[in-house]
mmCIF file of C-alpha atoms and ligand atoms in Angstrom:
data_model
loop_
_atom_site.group_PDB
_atom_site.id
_atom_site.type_symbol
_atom_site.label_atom_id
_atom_site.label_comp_id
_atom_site.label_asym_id
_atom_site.label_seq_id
_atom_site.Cartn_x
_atom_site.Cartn_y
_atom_site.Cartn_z
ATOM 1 C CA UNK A 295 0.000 0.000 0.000
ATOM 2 C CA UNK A 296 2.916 2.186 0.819
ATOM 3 C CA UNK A 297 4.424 2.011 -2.779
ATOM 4 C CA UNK A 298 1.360 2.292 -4.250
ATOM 5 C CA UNK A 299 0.574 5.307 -2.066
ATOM 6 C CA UNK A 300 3.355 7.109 -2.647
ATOM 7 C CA UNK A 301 3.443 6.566 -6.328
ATOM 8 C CA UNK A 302 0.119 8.333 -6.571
ATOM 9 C CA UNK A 303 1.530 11.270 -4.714
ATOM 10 C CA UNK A 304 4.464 11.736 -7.320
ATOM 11 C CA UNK A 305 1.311 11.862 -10.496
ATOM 12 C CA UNK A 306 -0.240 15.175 -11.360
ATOM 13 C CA UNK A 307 -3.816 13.589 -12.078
ATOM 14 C CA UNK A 308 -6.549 13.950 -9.602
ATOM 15 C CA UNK A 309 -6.878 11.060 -7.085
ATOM 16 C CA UNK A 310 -9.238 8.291 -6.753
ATOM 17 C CA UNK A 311 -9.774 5.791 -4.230
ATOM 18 C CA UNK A 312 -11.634 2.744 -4.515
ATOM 19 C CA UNK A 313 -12.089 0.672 -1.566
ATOM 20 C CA UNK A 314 -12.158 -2.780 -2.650
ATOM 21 C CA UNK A 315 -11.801 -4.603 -6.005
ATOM 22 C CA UNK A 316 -14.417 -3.959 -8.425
ATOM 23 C CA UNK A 317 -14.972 -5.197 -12.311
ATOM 24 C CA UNK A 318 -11.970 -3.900 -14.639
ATOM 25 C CA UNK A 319 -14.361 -2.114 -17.241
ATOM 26 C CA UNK A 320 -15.081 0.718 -13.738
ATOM 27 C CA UNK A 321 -11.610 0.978 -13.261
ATOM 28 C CA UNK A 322 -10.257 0.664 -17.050
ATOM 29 C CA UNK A 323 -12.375 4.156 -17.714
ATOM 30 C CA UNK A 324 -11.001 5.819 -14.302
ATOM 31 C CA UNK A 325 -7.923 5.012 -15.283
ATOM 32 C CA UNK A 326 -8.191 7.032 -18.473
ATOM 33 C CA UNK A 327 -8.153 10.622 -16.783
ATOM 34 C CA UNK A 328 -7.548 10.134 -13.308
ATOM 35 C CA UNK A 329 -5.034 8.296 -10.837
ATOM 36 C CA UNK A 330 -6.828 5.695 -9.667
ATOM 37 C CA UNK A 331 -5.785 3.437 -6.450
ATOM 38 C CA UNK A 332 -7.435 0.188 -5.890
ATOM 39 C CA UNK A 333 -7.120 -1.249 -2.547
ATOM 40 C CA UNK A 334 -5.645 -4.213 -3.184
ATOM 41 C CA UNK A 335 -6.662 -6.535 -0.301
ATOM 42 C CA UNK A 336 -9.893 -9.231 -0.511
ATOM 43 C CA UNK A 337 -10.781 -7.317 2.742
ATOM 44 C CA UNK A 338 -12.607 -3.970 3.848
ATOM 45 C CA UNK A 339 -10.086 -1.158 3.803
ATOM 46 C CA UNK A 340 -10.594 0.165 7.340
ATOM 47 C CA UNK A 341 -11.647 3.046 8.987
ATOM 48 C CA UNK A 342 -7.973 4.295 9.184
ATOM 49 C CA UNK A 343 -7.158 2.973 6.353
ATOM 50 C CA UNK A 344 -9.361 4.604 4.603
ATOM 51 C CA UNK A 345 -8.938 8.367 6.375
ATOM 52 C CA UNK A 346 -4.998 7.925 5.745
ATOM 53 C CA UNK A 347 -5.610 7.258 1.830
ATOM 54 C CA UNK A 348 -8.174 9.781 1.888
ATOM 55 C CA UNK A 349 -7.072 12.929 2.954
ATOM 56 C CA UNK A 350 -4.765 13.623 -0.910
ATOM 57 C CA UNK A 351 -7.988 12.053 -2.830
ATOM 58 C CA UNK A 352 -10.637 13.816 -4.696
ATOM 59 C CA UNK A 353 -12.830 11.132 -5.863
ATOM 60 C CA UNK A 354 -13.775 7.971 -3.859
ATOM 61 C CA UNK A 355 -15.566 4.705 -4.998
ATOM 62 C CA UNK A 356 -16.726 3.059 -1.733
ATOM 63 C CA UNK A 357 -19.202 0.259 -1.135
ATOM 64 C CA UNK A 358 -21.999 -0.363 0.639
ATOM 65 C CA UNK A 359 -19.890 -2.393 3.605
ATOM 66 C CA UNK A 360 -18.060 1.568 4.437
ATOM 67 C CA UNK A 361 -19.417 3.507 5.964
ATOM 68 C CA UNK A 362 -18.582 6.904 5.222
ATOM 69 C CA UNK A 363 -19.217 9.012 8.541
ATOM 70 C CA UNK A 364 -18.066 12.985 9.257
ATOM 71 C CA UNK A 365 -14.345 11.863 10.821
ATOM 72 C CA UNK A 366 -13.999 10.176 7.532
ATOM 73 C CA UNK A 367 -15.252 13.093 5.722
ATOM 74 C CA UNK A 368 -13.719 15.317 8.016
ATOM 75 C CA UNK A 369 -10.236 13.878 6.902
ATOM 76 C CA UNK A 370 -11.213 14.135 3.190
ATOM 77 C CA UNK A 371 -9.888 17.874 2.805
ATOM 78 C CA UNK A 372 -9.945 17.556 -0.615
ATOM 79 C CA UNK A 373 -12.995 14.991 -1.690
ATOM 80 C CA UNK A 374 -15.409 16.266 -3.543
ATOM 81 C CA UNK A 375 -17.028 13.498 -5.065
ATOM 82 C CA UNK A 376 -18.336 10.161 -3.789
ATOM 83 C CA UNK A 377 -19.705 6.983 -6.254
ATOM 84 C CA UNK A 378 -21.323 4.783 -3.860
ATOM 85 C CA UNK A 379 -20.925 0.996 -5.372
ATOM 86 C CA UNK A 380 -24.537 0.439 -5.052
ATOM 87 C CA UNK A 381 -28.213 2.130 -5.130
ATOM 88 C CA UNK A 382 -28.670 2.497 -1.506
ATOM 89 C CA UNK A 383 -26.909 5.064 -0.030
ATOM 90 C CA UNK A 384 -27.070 4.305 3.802
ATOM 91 C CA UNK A 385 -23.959 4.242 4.437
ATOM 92 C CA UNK A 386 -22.719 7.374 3.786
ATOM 93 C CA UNK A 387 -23.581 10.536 5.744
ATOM 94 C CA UNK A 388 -25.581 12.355 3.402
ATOM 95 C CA UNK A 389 -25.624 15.448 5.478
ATOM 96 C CA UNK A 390 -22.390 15.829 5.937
ATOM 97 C CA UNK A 391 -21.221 15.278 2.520
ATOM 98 C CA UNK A 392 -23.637 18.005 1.061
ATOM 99 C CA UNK A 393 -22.628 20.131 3.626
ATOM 100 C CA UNK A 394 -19.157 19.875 2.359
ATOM 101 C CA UNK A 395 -19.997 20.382 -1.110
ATOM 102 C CA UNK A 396 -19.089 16.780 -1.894
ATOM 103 C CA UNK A 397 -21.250 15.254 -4.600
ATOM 104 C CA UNK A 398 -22.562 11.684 -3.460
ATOM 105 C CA UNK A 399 -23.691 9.252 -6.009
ATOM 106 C CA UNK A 400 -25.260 5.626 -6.350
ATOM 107 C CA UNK A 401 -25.708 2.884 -8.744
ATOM 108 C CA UNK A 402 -29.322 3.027 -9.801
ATOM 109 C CA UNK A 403 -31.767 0.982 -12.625
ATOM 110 C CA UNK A 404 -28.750 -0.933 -13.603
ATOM 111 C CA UNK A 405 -29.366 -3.396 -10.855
ATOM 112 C CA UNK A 406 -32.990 -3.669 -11.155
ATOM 113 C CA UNK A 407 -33.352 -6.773 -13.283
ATOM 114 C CA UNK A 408 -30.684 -9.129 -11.574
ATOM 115 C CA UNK A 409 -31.925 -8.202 -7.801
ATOM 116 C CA UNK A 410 -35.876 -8.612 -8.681
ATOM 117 C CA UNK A 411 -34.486 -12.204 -9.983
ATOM 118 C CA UNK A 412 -32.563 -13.359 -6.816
ATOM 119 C CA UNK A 413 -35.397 -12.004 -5.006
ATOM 120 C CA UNK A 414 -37.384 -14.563 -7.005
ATOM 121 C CA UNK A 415 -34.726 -17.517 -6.356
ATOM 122 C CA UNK A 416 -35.255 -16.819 -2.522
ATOM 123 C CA UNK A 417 -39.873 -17.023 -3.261
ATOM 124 C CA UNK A 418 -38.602 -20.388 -5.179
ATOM 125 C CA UNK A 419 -36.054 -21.715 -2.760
ATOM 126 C CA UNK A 420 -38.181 -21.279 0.548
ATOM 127 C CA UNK A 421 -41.455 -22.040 -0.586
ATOM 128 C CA UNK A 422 -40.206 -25.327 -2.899
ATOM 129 C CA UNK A 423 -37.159 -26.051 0.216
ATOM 130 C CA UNK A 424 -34.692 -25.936 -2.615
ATOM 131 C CA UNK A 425 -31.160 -25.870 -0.202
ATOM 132 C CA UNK A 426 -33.025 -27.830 2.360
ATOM 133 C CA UNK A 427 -33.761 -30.414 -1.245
ATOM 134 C CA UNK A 428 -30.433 -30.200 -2.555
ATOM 135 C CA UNK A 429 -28.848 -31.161 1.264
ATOM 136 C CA UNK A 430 -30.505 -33.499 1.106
ATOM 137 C CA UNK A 431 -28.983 -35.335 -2.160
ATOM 138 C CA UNK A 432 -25.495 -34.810 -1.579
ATOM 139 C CA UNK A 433 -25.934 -35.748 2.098
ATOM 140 C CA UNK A 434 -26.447 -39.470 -0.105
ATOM 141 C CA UNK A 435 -30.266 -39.570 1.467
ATOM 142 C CA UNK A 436 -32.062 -39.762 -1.981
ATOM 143 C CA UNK A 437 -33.668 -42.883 -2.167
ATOM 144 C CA UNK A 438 -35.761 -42.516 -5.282
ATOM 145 C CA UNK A 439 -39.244 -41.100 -5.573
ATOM 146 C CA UNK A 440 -41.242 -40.783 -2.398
ATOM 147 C CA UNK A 441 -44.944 -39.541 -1.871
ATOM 148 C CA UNK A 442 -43.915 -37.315 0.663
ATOM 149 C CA UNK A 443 -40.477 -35.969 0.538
ATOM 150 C CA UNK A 444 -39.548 -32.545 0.963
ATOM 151 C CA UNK A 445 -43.033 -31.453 0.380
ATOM 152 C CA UNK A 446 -43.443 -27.105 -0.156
ATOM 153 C CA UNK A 447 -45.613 -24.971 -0.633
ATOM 154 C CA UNK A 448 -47.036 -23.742 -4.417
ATOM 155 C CA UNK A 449 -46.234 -20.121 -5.294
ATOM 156 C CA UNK A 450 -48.399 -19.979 -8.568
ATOM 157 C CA UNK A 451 -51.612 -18.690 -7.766
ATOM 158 C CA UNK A 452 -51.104 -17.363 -3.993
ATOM 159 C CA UNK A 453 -50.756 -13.217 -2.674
ATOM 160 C CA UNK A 454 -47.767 -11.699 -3.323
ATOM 161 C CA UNK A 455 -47.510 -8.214 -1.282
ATOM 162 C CA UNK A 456 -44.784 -5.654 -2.103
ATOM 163 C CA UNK A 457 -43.978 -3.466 0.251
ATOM 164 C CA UNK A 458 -42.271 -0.271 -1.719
ATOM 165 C CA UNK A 459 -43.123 -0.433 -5.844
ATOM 166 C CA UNK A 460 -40.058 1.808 -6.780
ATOM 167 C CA UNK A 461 -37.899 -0.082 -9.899
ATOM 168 C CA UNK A 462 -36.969 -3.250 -8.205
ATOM 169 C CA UNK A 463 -40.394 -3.847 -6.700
ATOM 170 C CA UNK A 464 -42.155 -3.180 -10.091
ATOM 171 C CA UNK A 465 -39.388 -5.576 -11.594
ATOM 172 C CA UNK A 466 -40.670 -8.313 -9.153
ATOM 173 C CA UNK A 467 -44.228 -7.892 -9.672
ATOM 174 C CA UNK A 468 -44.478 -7.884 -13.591
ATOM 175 C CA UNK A 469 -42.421 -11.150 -12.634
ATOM 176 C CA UNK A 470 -45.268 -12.708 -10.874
ATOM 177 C CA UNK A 471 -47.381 -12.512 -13.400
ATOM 178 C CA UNK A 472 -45.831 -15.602 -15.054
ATOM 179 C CA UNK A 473 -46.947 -17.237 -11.633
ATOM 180 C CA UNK A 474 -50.018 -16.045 -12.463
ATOM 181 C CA UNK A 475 -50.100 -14.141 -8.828
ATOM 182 C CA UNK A 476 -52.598 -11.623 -6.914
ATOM 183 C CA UNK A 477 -49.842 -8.534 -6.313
ATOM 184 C CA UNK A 478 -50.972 -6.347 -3.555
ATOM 185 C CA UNK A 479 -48.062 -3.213 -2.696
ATOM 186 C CA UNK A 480 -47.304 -0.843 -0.383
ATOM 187 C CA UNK A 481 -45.797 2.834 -0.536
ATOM 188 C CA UNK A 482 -46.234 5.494 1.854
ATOM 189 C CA UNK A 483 -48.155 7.391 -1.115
ATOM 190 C CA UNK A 484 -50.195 5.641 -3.695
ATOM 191 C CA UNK A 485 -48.366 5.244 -6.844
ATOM 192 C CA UNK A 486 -49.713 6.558 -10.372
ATOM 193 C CA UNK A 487 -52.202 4.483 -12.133
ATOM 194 C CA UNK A 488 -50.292 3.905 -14.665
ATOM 195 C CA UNK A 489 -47.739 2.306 -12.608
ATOM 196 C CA UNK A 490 -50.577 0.119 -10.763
ATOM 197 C CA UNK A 491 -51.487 -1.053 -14.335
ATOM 198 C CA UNK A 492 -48.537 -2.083 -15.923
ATOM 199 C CA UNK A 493 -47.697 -4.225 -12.460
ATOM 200 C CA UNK A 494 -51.150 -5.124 -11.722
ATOM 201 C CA UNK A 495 -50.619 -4.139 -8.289
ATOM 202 C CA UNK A 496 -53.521 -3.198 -6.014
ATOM 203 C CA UNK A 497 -52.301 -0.737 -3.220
ATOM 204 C CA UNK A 498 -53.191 -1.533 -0.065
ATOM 205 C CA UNK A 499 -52.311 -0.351 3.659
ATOM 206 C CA UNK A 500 -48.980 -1.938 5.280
ATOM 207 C CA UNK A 501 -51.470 -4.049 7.782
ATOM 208 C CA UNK A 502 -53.443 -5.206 5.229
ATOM 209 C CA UNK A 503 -50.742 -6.256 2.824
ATOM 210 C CA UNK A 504 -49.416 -8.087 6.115
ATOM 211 C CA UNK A 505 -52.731 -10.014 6.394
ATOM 212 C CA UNK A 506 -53.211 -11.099 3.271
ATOM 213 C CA UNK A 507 -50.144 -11.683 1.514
ATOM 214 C CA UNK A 508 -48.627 -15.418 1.106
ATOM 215 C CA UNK A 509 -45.472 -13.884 0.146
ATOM 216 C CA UNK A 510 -43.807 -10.598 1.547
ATOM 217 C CA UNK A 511 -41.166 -8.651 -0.123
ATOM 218 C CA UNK A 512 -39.438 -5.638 1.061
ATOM 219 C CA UNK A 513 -38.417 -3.063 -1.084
ATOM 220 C CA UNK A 514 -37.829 -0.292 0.150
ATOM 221 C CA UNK A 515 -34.523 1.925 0.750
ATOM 222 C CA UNK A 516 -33.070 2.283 4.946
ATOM 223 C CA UNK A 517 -34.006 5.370 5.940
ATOM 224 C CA UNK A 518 -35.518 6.724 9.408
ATOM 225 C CA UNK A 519 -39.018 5.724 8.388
ATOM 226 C CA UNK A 520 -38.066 2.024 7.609
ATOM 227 C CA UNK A 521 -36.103 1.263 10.087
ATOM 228 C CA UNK A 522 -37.653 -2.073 11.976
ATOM 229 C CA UNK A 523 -40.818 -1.191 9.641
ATOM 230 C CA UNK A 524 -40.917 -5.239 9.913
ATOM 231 C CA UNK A 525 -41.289 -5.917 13.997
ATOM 232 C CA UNK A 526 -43.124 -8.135 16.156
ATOM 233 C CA UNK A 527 -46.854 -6.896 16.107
ATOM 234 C CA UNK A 528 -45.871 -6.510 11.972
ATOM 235 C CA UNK A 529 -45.269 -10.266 12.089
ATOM 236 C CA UNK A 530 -47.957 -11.020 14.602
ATOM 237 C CA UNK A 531 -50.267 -9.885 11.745
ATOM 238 C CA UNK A 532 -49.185 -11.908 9.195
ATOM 239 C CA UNK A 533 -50.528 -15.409 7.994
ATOM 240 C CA UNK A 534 -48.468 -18.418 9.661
ATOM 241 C CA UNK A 535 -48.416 -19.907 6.279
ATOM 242 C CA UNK A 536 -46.743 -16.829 5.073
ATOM 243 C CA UNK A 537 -43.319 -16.365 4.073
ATOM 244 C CA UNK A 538 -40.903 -12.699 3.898
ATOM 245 C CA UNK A 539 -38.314 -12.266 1.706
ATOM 246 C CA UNK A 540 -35.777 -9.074 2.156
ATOM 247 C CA UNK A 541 -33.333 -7.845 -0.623
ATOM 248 C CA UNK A 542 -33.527 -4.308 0.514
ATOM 249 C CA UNK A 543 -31.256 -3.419 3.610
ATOM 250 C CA UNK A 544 -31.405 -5.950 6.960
ATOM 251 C CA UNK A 545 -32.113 -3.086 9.538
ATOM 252 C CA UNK A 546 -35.573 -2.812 7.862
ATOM 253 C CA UNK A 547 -36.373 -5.670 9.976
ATOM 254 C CA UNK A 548 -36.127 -6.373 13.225
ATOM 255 C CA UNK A 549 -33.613 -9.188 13.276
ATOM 256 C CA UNK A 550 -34.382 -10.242 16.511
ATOM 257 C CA UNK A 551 -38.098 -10.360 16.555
ATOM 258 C CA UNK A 552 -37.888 -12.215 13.166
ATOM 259 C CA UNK A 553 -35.763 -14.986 15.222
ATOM 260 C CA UNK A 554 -38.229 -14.812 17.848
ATOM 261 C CA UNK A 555 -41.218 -14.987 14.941
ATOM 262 C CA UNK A 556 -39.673 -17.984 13.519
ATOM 263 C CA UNK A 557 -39.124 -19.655 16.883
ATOM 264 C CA UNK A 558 -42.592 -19.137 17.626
ATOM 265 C CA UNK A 559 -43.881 -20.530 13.929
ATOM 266 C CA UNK A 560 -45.253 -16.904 13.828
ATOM 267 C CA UNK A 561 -45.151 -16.696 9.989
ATOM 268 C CA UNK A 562 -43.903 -20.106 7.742
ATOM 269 C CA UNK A 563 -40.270 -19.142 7.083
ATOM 270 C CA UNK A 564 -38.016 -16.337 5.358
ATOM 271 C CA UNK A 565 -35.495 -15.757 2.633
ATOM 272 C CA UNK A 566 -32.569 -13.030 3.414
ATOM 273 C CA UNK A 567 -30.366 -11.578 1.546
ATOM 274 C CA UNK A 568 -29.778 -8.580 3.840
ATOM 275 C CA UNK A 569 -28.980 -8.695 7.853
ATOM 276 C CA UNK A 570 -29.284 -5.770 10.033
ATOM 277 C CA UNK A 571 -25.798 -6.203 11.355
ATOM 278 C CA UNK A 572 -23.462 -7.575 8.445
ATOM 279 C CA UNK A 573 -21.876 -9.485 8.361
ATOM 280 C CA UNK A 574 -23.151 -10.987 11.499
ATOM 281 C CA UNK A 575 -26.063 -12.880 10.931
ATOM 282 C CA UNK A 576 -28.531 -13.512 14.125
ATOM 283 C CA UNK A 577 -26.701 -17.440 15.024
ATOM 284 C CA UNK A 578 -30.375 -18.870 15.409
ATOM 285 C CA UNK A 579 -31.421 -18.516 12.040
ATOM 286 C CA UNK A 580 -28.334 -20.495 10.776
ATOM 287 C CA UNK A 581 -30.049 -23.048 12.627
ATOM 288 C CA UNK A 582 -33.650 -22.693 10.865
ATOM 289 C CA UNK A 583 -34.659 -24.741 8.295
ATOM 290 C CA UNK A 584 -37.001 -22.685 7.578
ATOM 291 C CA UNK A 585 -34.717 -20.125 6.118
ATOM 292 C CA UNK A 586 -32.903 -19.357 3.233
ATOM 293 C CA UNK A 587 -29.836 -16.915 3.932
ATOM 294 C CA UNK A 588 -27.753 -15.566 0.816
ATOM 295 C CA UNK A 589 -24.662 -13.166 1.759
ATOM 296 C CA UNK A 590 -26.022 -9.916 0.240
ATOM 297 C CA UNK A 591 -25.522 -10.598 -3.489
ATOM 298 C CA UNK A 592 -29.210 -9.203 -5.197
ATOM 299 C CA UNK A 593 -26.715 -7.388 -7.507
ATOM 300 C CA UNK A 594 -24.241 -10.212 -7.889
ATOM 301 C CA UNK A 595 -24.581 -10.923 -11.574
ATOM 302 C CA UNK A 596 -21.386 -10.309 -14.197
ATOM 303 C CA UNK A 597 -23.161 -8.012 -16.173
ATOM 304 C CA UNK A 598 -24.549 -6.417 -13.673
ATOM 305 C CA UNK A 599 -21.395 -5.509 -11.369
ATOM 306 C CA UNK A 600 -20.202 -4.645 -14.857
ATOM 307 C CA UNK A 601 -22.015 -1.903 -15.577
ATOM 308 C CA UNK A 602 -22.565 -0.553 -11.950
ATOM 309 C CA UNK A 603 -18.847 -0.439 -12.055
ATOM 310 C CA UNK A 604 -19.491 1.750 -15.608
ATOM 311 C CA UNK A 605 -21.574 3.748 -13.491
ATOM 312 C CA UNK A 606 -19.703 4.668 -10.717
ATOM 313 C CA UNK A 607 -16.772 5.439 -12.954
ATOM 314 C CA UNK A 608 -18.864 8.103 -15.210
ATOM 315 C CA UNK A 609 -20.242 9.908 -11.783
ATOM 316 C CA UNK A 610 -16.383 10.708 -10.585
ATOM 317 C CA UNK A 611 -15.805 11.511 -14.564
ATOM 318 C CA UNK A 612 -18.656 13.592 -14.474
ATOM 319 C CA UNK A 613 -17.185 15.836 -11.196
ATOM 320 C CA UNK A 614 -13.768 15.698 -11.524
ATOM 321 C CA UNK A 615 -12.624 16.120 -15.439
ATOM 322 C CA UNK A 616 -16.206 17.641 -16.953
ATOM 323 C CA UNK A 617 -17.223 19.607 -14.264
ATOM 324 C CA UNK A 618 -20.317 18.896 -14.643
ATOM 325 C CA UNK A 619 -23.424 17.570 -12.184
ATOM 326 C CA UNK A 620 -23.299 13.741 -11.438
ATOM 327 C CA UNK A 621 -25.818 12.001 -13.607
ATOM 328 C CA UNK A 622 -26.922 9.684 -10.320
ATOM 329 C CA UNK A 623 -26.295 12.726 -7.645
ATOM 330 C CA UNK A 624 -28.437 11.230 -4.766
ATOM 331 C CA UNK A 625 -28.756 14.748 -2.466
ATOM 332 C CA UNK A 626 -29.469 17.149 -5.381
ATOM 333 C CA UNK A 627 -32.590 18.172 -2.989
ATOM 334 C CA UNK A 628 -29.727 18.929 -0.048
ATOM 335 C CA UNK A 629 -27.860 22.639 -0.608
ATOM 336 C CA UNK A 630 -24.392 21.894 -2.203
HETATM 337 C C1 LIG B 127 -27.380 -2.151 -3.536
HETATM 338 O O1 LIG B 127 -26.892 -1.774 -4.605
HETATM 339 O O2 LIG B 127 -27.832 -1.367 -2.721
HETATM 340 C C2 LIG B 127 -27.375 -3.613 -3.312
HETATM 341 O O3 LIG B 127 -27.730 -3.924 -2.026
HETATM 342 C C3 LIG B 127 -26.026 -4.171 -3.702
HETATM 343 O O4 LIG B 127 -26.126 -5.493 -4.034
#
């Protein structure tokens, strides 16, 4: 890191820092106008890693595992542009950035597709015990055809509820269509008509999108109004046949009172992609069968990382050698 470091120093270019490895075609176009240091560890950089590489740099790619507080933006005396390696945004404070003119940017509609489909592989893998199946065989416990092995429950047909419809949510309704499924949703606001038509979602209220839905999926970014939206009496209400699925951010939901849920056979079973402290993961629900835990990869497709990488690249472009507005800025509506 030191040679590294101290070859950047000796280039004229403006700096960039990117915090962990990300697809070549990202750092490939970086490359082209800017000096551009990768860390080059299969780890988090660290807090003090990251303020000691930071305080020379004037463009940072960081990912949704930093978090990018005021003593790291305190440190950044000469930032002025950050390309979050994702859509959500949590992780950084938002506030503080504006407040020191530093543009903060995200990742979004090129992840929409691939994260509505793993959302789908958890539906498939919980309801249809998929892991719990494929155990199973290469435990050597397959002993031909039986009546009543590993029986599931059907998706086709049943309630799916969405709670927030923005792109990924809309991605995973037209979806269940082809599963020829009721789609109830959620948003603070009702959405368009237009939008409700071209989803065939019905909007509903939170509590009765709880009661009714055979399927749950949350949508929605981590904010102050979504934190723990999903808690105990949210859960109470739900059917015990029923079944949520998270791809949004962990912290959404109560991690605890989902273990307790579970425990209690409170609602059927869950599929996570997303904890609400990564990467710790609440021990008793490595011990459920009745869950299906991925390590936060909605977004983890070639292509995908491929072109979020793209992304990220053209917001530091954007700042730093066209001087121009971010095309994802995420705080335009905060004074800069
Ligand atoms: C995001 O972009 O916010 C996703 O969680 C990354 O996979």
């Amino acid at each position: 890191m030191t040679r590294s470091l101290r070859k950047r120093r000796d280039s004229m270019k403006q700096k960039v820092l990117v915090t962990r490895e990300i697809p070549e075609a990202g750092v490939d176009e970086l490359q082209k106008h800017l000096d551009v240091y990768v860390n080059p560890e299969d780890t988090p950089m660290t807090k003090d890693d990251i303020i000691h590489a930071i305080t020379d740099t004037q463009g940072l790619v960081c990912m949704l595992a930093d978090r990018i507080d005021k003593e790291i933006l305190d440190a950044a005396k000469n930032l002025k542009v950050i390309a979050n390696y994702a859509v959500g945004y949590d992780n950084i404070d938002i506030e503080t950035a504006a407040h020191k003119n530093i543009y903060v940017t995200n990742t979004p509609g090129v992840l929409t597709e691939a994260t509505a489909d793993l959302t789908w592989a958890l539906i498939l893998s919980i309801s249809r015990r998929i892991i719990e199946a494929d155990h199973y065989l290469r435990t050597g416990r397959f002993r031909g055809w039986e009546p009543m092995l590993l029986l599931g429950t059907d998706v086709h047909g049943k309630t799916l509820g969405i709670i927030g419809l923005g792109r990924i949510g809309q991605a995973v309704a037209l979806r269940a269509r082809g599963f020829d499924m009721k789609v109830l949703y959620y948003e603070p606001r009702r959405l368009p008509e237009k939008i409700e038509q071209s989803c065939h979602a019905k909007y509903c209220s939170l509590s009765e999108l709880l009661k009714t839905s055979d399927f749950v999926s949350i949508h929605v970014p981590l904010d102050k109004s979504t934190f723990h939206l999903i808690g105990t009496p949210e859960l109470d209400s739900m059917k015990k046949t029923a079944y949520l699925i998270n791809v949004s951010r962990g912290a959404v939901i109560d991690e605890m009172a989902l273990v307790k849920g579970l425990k209690n056979r409170v609602i059927a079973g869950c599929g996570l992609d997303v904890y609400e402290r990564e990467p710790n993961v609440e021990q008793e629900l490595l011990a459920m069968k009745n869950t299906v835990l991925l390590p936060h990869v909605g977004s983890a497709s070639h292509a995908t990382r491929d072109r979020m990488a793209l992304i990220a690249a053209q917001n530091i472009i954007a700042v730093l050698i066209r001087k121009e507005e971010p095309p994802n800025w995420v705080h335009k509506d905060i004074q800069i």
